[in-house]
Short mmCIF file of N, CA and C in Angstrom, two decimals:
data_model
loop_
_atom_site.label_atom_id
_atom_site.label_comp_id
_atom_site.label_asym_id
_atom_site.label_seq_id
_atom_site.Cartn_x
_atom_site.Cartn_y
_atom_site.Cartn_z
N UNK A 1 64.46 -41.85 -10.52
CA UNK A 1 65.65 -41.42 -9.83
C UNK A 1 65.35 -41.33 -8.33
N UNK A 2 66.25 -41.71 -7.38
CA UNK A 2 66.42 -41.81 -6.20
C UNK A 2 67.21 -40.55 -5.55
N UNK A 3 66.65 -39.89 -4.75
CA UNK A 3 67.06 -38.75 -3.80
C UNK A 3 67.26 -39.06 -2.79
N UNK A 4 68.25 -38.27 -1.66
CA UNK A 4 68.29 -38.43 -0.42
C UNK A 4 68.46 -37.09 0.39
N UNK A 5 67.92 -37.18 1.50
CA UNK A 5 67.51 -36.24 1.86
C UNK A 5 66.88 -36.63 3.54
N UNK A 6 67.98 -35.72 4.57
CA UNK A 6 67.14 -35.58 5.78
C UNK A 6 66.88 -35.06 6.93
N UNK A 7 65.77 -35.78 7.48
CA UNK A 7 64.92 -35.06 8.39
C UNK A 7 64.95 -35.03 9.38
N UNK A 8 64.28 -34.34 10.53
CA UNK A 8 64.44 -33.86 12.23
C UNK A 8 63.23 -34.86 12.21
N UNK A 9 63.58 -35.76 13.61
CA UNK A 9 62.56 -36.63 13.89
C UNK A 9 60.96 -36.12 14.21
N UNK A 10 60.43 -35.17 14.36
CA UNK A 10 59.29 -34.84 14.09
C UNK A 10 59.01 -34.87 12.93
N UNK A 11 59.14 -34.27 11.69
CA UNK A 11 58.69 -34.09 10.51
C UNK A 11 58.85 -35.67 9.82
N UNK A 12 59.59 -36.20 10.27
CA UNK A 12 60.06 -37.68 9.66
C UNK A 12 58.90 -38.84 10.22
N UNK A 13 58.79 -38.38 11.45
CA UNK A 13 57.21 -39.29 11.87
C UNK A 13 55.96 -38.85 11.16
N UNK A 14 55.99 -37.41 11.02
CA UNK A 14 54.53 -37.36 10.69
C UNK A 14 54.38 -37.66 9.26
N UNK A 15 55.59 -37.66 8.44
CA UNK A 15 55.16 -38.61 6.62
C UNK A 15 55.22 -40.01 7.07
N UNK A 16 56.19 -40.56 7.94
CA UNK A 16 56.30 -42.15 8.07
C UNK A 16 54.44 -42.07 8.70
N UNK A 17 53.62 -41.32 9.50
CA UNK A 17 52.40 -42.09 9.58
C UNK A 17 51.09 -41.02 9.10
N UNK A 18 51.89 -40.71 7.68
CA UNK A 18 50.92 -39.90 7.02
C UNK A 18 50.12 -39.13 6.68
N UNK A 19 50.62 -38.32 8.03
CA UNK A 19 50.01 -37.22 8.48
C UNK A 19 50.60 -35.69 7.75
N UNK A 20 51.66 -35.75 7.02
CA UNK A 20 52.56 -34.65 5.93
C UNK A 20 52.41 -35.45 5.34
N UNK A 21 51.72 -34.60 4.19
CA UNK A 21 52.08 -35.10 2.47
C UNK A 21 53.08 -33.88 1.75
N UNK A 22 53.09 -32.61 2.65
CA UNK A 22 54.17 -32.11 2.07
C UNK A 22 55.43 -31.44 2.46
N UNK A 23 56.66 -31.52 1.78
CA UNK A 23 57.61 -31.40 2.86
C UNK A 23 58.42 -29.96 2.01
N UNK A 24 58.24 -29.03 2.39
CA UNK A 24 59.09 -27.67 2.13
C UNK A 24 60.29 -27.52 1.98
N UNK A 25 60.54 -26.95 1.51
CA UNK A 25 62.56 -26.88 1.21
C UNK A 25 62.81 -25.58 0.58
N UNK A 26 63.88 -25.15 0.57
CA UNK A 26 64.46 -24.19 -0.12
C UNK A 26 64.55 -24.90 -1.64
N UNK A 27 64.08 -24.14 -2.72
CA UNK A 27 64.20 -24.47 -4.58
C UNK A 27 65.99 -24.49 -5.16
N UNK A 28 66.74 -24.73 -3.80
CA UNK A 28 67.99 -25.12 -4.60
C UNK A 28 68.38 -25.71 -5.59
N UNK A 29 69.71 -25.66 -5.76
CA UNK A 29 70.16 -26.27 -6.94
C UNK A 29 69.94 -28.27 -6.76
N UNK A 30 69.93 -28.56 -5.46
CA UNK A 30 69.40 -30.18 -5.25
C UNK A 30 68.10 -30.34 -5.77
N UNK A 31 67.18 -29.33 -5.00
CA UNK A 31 65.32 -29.86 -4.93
C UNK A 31 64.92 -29.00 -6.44
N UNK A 32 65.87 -28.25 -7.68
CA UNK A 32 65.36 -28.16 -8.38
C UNK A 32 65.54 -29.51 -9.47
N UNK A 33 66.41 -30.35 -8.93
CA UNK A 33 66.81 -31.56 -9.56
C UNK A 33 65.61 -32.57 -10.27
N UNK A 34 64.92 -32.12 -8.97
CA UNK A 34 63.50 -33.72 -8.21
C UNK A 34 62.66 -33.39 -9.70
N UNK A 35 61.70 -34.24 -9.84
CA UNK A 35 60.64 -34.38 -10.71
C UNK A 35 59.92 -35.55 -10.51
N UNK A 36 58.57 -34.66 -10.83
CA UNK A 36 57.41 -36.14 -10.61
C UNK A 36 57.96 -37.53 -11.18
N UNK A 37 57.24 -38.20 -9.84
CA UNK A 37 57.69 -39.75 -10.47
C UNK A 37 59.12 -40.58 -9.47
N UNK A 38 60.11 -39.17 -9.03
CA UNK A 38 60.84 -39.67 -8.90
C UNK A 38 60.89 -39.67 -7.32
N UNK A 39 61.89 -41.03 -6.31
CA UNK A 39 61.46 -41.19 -5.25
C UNK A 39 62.57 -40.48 -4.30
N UNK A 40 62.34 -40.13 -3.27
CA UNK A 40 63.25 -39.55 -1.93
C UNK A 40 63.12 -40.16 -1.10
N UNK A 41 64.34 -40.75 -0.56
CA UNK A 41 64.79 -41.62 0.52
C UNK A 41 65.48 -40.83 1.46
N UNK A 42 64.08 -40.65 2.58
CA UNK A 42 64.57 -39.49 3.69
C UNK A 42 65.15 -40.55 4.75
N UNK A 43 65.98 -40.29 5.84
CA UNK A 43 66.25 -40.49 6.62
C UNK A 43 66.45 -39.70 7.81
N UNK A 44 66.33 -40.07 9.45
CA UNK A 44 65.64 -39.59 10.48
C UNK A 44 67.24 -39.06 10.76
N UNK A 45 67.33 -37.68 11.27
CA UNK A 45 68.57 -37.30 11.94
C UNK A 45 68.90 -38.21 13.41
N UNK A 46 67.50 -38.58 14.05
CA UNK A 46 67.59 -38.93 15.32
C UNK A 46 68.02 -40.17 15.15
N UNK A 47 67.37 -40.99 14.86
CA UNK A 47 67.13 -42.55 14.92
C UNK A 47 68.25 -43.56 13.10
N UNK A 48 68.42 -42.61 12.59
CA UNK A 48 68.76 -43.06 11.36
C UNK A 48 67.97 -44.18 10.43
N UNK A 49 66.87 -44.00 11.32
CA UNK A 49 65.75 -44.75 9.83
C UNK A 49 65.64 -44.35 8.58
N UNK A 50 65.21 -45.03 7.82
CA UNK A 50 65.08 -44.63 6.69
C UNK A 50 63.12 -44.62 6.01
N UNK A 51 62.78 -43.77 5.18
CA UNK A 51 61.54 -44.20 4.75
C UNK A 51 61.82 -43.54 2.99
N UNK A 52 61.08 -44.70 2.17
CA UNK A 52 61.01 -43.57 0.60
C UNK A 52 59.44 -43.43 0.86
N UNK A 53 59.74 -42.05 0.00
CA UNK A 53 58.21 -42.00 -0.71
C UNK A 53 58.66 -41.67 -2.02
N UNK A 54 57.32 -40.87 -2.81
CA UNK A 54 57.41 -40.83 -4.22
C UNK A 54 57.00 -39.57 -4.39
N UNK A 55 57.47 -38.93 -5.23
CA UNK A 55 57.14 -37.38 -5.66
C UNK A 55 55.63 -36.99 -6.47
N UNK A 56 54.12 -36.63 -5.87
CA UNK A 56 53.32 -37.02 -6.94
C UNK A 56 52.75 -35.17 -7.18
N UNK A 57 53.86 -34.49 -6.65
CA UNK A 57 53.53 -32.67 -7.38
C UNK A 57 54.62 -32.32 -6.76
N UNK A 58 55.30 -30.95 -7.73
CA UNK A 58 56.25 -30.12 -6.99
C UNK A 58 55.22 -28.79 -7.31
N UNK A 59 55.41 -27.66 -6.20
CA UNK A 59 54.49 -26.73 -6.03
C UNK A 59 55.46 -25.94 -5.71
N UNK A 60 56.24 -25.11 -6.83
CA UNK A 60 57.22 -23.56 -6.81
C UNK A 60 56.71 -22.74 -6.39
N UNK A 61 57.40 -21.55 -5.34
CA UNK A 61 56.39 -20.23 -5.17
C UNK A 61 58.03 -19.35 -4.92
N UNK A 62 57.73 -18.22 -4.85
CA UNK A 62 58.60 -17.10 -4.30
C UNK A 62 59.23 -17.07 -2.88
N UNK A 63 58.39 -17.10 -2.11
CA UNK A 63 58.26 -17.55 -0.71
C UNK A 63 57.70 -18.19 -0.15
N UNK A 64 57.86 -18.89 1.39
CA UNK A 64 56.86 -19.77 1.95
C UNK A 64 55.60 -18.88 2.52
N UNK A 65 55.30 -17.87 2.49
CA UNK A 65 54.37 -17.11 2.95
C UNK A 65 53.19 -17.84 1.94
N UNK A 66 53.72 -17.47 1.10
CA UNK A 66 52.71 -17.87 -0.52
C UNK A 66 52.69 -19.52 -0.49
N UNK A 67 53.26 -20.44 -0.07
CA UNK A 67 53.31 -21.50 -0.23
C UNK A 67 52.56 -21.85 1.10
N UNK A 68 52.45 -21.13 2.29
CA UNK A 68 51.23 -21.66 3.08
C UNK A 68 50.50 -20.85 2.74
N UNK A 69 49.93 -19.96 2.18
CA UNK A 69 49.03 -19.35 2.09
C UNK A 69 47.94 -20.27 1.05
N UNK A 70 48.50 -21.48 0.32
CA UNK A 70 47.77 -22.37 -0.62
C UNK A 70 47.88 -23.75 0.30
N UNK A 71 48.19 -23.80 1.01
CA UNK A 71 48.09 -25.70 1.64
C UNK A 71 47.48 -25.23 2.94
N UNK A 72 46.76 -26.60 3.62
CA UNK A 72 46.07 -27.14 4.57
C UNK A 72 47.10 -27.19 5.22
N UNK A 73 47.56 -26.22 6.71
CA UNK A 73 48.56 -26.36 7.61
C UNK A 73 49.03 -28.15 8.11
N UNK A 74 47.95 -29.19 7.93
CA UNK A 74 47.87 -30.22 8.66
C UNK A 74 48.62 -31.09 7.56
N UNK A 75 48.98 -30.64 6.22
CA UNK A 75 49.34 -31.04 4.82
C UNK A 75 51.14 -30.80 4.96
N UNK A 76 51.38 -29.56 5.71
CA UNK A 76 52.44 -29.54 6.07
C UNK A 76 53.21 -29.76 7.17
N UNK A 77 52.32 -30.64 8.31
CA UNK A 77 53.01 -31.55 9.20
C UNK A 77 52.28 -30.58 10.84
N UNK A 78 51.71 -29.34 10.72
CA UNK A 78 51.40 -28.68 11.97
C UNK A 78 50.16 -29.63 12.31
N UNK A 79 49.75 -29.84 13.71
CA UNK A 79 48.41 -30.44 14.23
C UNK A 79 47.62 -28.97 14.30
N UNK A 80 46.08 -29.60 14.35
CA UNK A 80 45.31 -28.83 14.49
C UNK A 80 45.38 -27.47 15.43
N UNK A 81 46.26 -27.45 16.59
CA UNK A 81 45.88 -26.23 17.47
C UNK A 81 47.11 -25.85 17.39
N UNK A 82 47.93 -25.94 16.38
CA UNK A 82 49.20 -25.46 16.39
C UNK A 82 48.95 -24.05 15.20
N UNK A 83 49.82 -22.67 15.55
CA UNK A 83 49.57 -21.94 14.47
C UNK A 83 50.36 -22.08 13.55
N UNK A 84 50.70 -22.23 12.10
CA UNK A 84 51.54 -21.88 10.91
C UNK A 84 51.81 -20.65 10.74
N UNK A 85 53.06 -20.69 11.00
CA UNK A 85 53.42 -19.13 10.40
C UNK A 85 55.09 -19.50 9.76
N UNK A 86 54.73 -18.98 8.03
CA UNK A 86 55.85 -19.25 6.86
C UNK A 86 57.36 -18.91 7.71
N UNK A 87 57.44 -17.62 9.52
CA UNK A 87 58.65 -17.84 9.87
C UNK A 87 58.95 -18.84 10.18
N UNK A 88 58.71 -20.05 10.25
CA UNK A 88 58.95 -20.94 11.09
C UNK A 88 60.30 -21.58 10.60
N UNK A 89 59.86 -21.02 8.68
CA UNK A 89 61.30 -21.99 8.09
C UNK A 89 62.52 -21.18 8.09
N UNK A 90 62.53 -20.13 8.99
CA UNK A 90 63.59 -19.01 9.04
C UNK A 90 65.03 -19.88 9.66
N UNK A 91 64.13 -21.02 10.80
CA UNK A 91 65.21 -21.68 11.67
C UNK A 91 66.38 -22.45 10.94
N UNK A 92 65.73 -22.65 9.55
CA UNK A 92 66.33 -23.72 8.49
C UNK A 92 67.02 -23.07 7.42
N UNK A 93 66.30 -21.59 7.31
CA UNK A 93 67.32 -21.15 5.60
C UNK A 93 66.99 -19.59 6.15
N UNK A 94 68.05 -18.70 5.37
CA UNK A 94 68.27 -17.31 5.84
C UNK A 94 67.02 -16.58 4.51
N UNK A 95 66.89 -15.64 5.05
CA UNK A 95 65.88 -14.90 4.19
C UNK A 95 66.61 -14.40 2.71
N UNK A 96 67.87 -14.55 2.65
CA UNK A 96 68.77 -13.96 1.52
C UNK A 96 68.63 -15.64 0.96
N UNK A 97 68.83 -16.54 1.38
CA UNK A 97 68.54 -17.64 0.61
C UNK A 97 67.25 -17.95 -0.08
N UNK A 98 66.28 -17.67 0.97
CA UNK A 98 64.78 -18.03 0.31
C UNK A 98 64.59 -16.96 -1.05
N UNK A 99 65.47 -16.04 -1.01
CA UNK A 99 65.47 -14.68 -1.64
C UNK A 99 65.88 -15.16 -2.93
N UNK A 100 67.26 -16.05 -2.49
CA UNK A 100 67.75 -16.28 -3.98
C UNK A 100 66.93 -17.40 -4.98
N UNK A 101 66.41 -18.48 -4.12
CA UNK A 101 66.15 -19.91 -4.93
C UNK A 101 64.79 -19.70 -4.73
N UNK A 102 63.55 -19.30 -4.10
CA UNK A 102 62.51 -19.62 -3.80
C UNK A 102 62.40 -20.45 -3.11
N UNK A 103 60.88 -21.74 -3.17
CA UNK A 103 60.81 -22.26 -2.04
C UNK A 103 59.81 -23.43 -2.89
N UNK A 104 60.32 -24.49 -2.18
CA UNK A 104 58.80 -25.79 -3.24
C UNK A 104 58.73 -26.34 -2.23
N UNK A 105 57.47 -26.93 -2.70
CA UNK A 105 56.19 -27.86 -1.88
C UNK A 105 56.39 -29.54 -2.33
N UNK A 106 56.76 -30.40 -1.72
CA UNK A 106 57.43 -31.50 -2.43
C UNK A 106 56.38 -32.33 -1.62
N UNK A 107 54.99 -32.13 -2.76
CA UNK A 107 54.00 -33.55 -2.81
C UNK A 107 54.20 -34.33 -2.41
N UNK A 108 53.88 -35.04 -1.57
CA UNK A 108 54.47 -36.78 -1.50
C UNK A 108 53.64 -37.93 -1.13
N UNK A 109 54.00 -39.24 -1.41
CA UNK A 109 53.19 -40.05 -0.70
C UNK A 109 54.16 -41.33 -0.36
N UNK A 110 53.75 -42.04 0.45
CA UNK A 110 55.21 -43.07 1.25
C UNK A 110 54.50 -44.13 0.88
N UNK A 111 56.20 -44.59 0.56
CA UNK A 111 55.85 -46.10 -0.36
C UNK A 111 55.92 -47.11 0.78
#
């Protein structure tokens, strides 16, 4: 199955050159859809490119605190001298949302 789904041109470069293998989301009623195997066809808000990759783990947690507290910051798209901190995804979903659905780790690798 084919997903769509997209992205702010930073995060969209760093899977197009493989530098994120994983891309965070709120566990909505869409991203509880996904399952291994199946592919997401993101596209760039900026540029309207398109890239698929393929789903090869989904990684559920409660919050993103807990969900960086298990990945390699550089896994989720930050460079080395940049700090991670789980507020960051505050800019994207309200804390009553992360509250309601949780939060997944959407494995990936680009086809």
């Amino acid at each position: 199955m084919v997903h769509y789904m997209r992205l702010n041109h930073g995060p969209f470069m760093l899977i197009k050159s493989k530098q994120k293998s994983i891309e965070m989301r709120l566990n909505d009623d869409k991203r509880q859809k996904l399952k291994v195997g199946d592919q997401i066809e993101f596209t760039d808000e900026s540029t309207n490119e398109k890239i698929i990759v393929q789903v090869v783990n989904l990684h559920r947690f409660s919050s993103f605190e807990e969900l960086y507290n298990i990945f390699d910051k550089l896994k989720l798209g930050y460079q080395s001298g940049e700090v991670a901190s789980p507020a960051d995804m505050e800019q994207y979903y309200s804390k009553d949302e992360m509250q309601k659905f949780g939060v997944v780790g959407i494995e990936i690798n680009l086809l």
